[in-house]
XYZ file of C-alpha atoms in Angstrom:
309
model
C 0.000 0.000 0.000
C 1.412 3.360 -1.019
C 2.145 5.928 1.650
C 3.577 9.417 1.818
C 7.367 9.204 1.869
C 8.488 12.816 1.389
C 7.197 16.341 0.782
C 8.847 19.062 -1.293
C 7.919 22.717 -0.772
C 9.192 26.141 -1.783
C 10.908 27.904 1.125
C 8.625 30.506 2.671
C 5.658 28.788 1.054
C 3.136 30.898 2.956
C 4.448 34.039 1.327
C 4.448 32.834 -2.275
C 2.080 34.821 -4.516
C 3.160 33.463 -7.887
C 4.010 30.143 -9.481
C 7.553 28.777 -9.222
C 9.198 25.750 -10.828
C 11.783 23.356 -9.416
C 13.726 22.129 -12.424
C 14.518 18.417 -12.372
C 18.022 18.682 -13.747
C 21.384 19.847 -12.397
C 25.126 19.276 -12.598
C 26.538 16.762 -10.135
C 30.319 16.317 -9.981
C 30.832 17.555 -13.524
C 27.961 15.737 -15.206
C 24.333 16.598 -15.798
C 21.630 14.360 -14.421
C 17.846 14.606 -14.691
C 14.729 13.072 -13.224
C 11.974 11.958 -15.573
C 8.236 12.041 -14.921
C 8.342 8.452 -13.671
C 10.824 9.198 -10.883
C 13.791 7.667 -12.714
C 17.210 9.323 -12.617
C 18.728 9.715 -16.088
C 22.070 11.031 -17.340
C 22.161 14.318 -19.260
C 19.648 17.146 -19.478
C 16.288 15.755 -20.537
C 14.198 17.968 -22.774
C 11.124 15.733 -22.809
C 9.195 14.022 -20.018
C 11.327 15.749 -17.391
C 9.925 15.623 -13.863
C 9.952 19.352 -13.094
C 7.762 20.323 -10.143
C 5.553 23.359 -10.641
C 4.115 25.108 -7.595
C 1.112 27.134 -8.678
C 1.268 29.904 -6.118
C -1.244 29.573 -3.288
C -3.179 26.875 -5.137
C -0.416 24.245 -5.011
C 2.122 24.743 -2.224
C 3.685 21.277 -1.965
C 4.533 18.145 -3.926
C 4.378 14.730 -2.287
C 6.361 11.613 -3.124
C 4.478 8.359 -2.566
C 5.678 4.763 -2.537
C 5.158 1.365 -0.957
C 8.480 1.833 0.843
C 11.413 4.233 1.076
C 13.563 1.847 -0.968
C 11.143 2.089 -3.865
C 11.669 5.857 -4.228
C 15.178 6.135 -2.778
C 16.810 7.173 -6.076
C 14.208 9.885 -6.587
C 14.651 11.224 -3.042
C 18.452 11.169 -3.310
C 18.140 13.125 -6.557
C 16.293 15.901 -4.744
C 18.551 15.740 -1.672
C 21.582 16.397 -3.910
C 19.816 19.162 -5.847
C 21.635 22.490 -5.256
C 18.319 24.293 -4.824
C 16.833 21.833 -2.301
C 17.698 21.421 1.390
C 16.695 18.724 3.851
C 14.572 20.155 6.697
C 16.092 17.562 9.044
C 19.690 18.453 8.197
C 21.824 21.571 7.998
C 20.821 24.334 5.607
C 22.154 24.744 2.101
C 23.322 28.084 0.707
C 21.128 29.261 -2.136
C 18.383 26.695 -1.523
C 14.913 27.842 -2.526
C 13.062 24.600 -1.778
C 12.912 22.065 1.050
C 12.381 18.330 1.202
C 11.049 16.621 4.294
C 11.465 12.864 4.600
C 8.507 11.910 6.766
C 10.141 8.990 8.578
C 13.209 11.097 9.403
C 10.950 13.715 10.955
C 9.175 11.041 12.999
C 12.528 9.650 14.177
C 13.650 13.129 15.167
C 10.439 13.732 17.110
C 10.683 10.357 18.842
C 14.284 11.049 19.800
C 13.376 14.503 21.092
C 10.537 13.066 23.182
C 12.853 10.453 24.708
C 15.482 13.096 25.493
C 12.959 15.510 26.995
C 11.569 12.742 29.217
C 15.097 11.891 30.375
C 15.800 15.526 31.214
C 12.556 16.007 33.141
C 12.914 12.770 35.134
C 16.567 13.558 35.933
C 15.778 17.073 37.148
C 12.887 15.897 39.319
C 15.125 13.194 40.772
C 17.712 15.746 41.891
C 18.049 17.420 45.265
C 17.452 21.166 45.596
C 21.216 21.731 45.794
C 21.795 19.726 42.603
C 19.138 21.702 40.745
C 20.894 24.909 41.794
C 24.118 23.509 40.363
C 22.323 22.957 37.045
C 21.251 26.594 37.096
C 24.822 27.729 37.712
C 26.120 25.424 34.983
C 23.791 27.089 32.485
C 24.829 30.542 33.763
C 21.666 31.321 35.698
C 21.655 32.823 39.193
C 19.533 30.655 41.546
C 20.184 32.734 44.646
C 16.981 33.937 46.301
C 14.924 31.716 43.966
C 12.656 29.003 45.380
C 13.193 25.386 44.426
C 9.775 25.284 42.733
C 10.681 28.268 40.573
C 14.074 26.747 39.746
C 12.353 23.552 38.602
C 9.983 25.551 36.395
C 12.862 27.545 34.944
C 14.617 24.316 34.003
C 11.807 22.084 32.734
C 8.638 24.104 32.254
C 6.821 22.366 29.402
C 6.447 25.587 27.390
C 9.750 27.390 27.794
C 11.957 25.327 30.099
C 15.637 26.163 29.731
C 16.600 22.493 29.364
C 13.852 21.572 26.914
C 15.433 23.529 24.070
C 18.457 22.615 22.013
C 21.376 22.789 22.409
C 20.693 22.813 26.161
C 18.857 19.457 26.106
C 21.825 17.641 24.557
C 24.341 19.476 26.725
C 22.466 18.575 29.910
C 22.346 14.889 28.945
C 26.041 14.922 27.992
C 26.957 16.407 31.378
C 24.476 15.933 34.224
C 23.107 12.850 32.474
C 26.582 11.293 32.378
C 27.940 12.006 35.850
C 28.835 8.332 36.285
C 31.878 9.147 34.141
C 34.471 10.603 36.477
C 36.007 12.898 33.878
C 32.564 14.357 33.089
C 31.715 14.762 36.780
C 35.000 16.565 37.428
C 34.484 18.954 34.526
C 30.876 19.693 35.510
C 31.935 20.443 39.079
C 34.659 22.814 37.873
C 32.316 24.727 35.566
C 29.665 25.005 38.281
C 32.254 26.539 40.606
C 33.454 28.910 37.879
C 29.917 30.162 37.270
C 29.327 30.464 41.007
C 32.520 32.500 41.059
C 31.224 34.782 38.313
C 27.971 35.408 40.198
C 29.889 36.043 43.444
C 32.586 38.189 41.845
C 35.511 35.830 42.479
C 35.794 35.060 38.749
C 35.735 37.835 36.182
C 35.156 37.745 32.447
C 36.916 40.168 30.150
C 37.054 40.002 26.329
C 35.783 36.395 26.384
C 38.509 35.349 28.805
C 38.071 34.252 32.418
C 40.223 35.238 35.387
C 40.555 34.319 39.041
C 42.038 37.492 40.420
C 44.731 38.384 37.891
C 45.247 34.785 36.802
C 43.941 33.844 33.356
C 42.198 30.464 33.613
C 41.004 30.138 29.995
C 38.578 31.274 27.322
C 36.217 28.279 27.169
C 35.124 25.188 29.097
C 37.956 22.967 27.880
C 40.592 25.608 28.655
C 39.267 26.086 32.179
C 39.052 22.351 32.915
C 42.624 21.844 31.700
C 43.894 24.832 33.683
C 42.372 23.637 36.941
C 43.694 20.136 36.359
C 47.218 21.562 35.990
C 46.774 24.191 38.729
C 44.753 22.559 41.517
C 45.818 25.211 44.029
C 43.956 27.919 42.080
C 40.870 25.710 41.962
C 41.176 25.041 45.685
C 41.491 28.774 46.409
C 38.346 29.470 44.374
C 36.397 26.905 46.403
C 37.738 28.354 49.658
C 36.628 31.835 48.585
C 33.142 30.539 47.774
C 32.996 28.641 51.071
C 33.910 31.822 52.952
C 31.116 33.576 51.058
C 28.588 31.060 52.376
C 28.480 28.386 49.644
C 27.596 25.153 51.448
C 28.770 22.832 48.672
C 32.185 24.486 48.534
C 32.392 24.446 52.355
C 31.669 20.710 52.442
C 34.130 20.015 49.626
C 36.902 21.921 51.368
C 36.410 20.169 54.689
C 36.082 16.766 53.048
C 39.349 17.489 51.276
C 40.996 18.596 54.514
C 39.936 15.363 56.229
C 40.988 13.170 53.323
C 44.412 11.666 53.906
C 44.369 9.402 50.843
C 47.359 10.170 48.644
C 47.227 10.020 44.819
C 49.338 6.868 44.962
C 46.915 5.237 47.401
C 43.949 6.210 45.241
C 45.603 4.701 42.161
C 46.410 1.520 44.065
C 42.767 1.292 45.188
C 41.463 1.374 41.620
C 44.196 -0.955 40.380
C 42.959 -3.503 42.926
C 39.373 -3.110 41.682
C 40.535 -3.428 38.068
C 42.200 -6.722 38.950
C 39.238 -7.883 41.082
C 36.791 -7.335 38.204
C 39.195 -9.099 35.799
C 38.958 -6.285 33.254
C 40.839 -6.963 30.038
C 44.045 -5.217 29.097
C 46.730 -3.394 31.034
C 45.613 -0.904 33.667
C 45.398 2.453 31.807
C 48.047 5.042 32.537
C 45.303 7.671 32.644
C 43.509 7.086 35.959
C 40.299 8.771 34.757
C 40.060 6.268 31.879
C 40.608 3.401 34.283
C 37.872 4.699 36.603
C 35.478 5.047 33.641
C 36.017 1.381 32.735
C 35.561 0.311 36.358
C 32.357 2.351 36.731
C 31.014 0.977 33.448
C 31.560 -2.588 34.713
C 29.910 -1.733 38.034
C 26.894 -0.175 36.281
C 26.449 -3.177 34.006
C 26.605 -5.567 36.962
C 24.459 -3.620 39.423
C 27.377 -2.742 41.711
C 27.442 0.550 43.606
C 29.918 2.909 41.951
C 33.232 2.907 43.787
C 34.865 6.131 44.945
């Protein structure tokens, strides 16, 4: 049974007042190709039976491609996808395009994926503590001070204009707060939360797209800052101490936990090496401890074991 596979429209179709034609021929990699009226791709520039699409102003604003399956009309769709004047609505734009093609199944896939992602974001946010939700606000450069937890939740996931329900924020949230089981991700998220807390509190300044702690340049983007703090832990520690002195409970707890922690880097590495051996993970223990911890946590997740610290 035939079904609608794709739809082609002029861009800005609602504003078209006159007829326009999409010519079914173009040059691809140095050779002309055409589409005939039967949906068959032919070499050269056809002069007869060419499958041009004519949009008759407001009377005919779209052209649909039907078939029993995508495979049946794949050549025809690929012809239009490669047309210099046609862009895919589910892909990046194309300079000079005057028409669009929408592959119905691709749109459905995109919507399904978006629904799944939105549900993940909402359930994750509602499963967080009030303090964790505040951290999300800081991460996305919002100031949660003097804002109730209910209002923070609405700001993040309100169904109409929630901050996290719009791209690219949805994907970024899932790549960060949705992946905190990865130690490297968790470390980077924590650093960026503290940096943004520092900006709000005045301990971190931004000038000409560069960030400073005092007079010390810490970077111009997330990756720069994460690398700087990894190489200069004393600056990171000083930032947390400043925030703790300013009344930040998370920073206060981190500082005191750090002060009470007598585990040396060598002891920490030995601890994870023992777990690596206990779980009989394949290969040599990675030289990068973060990579080793990621593999250990992945094994623990897959086997229902509480993540080790």
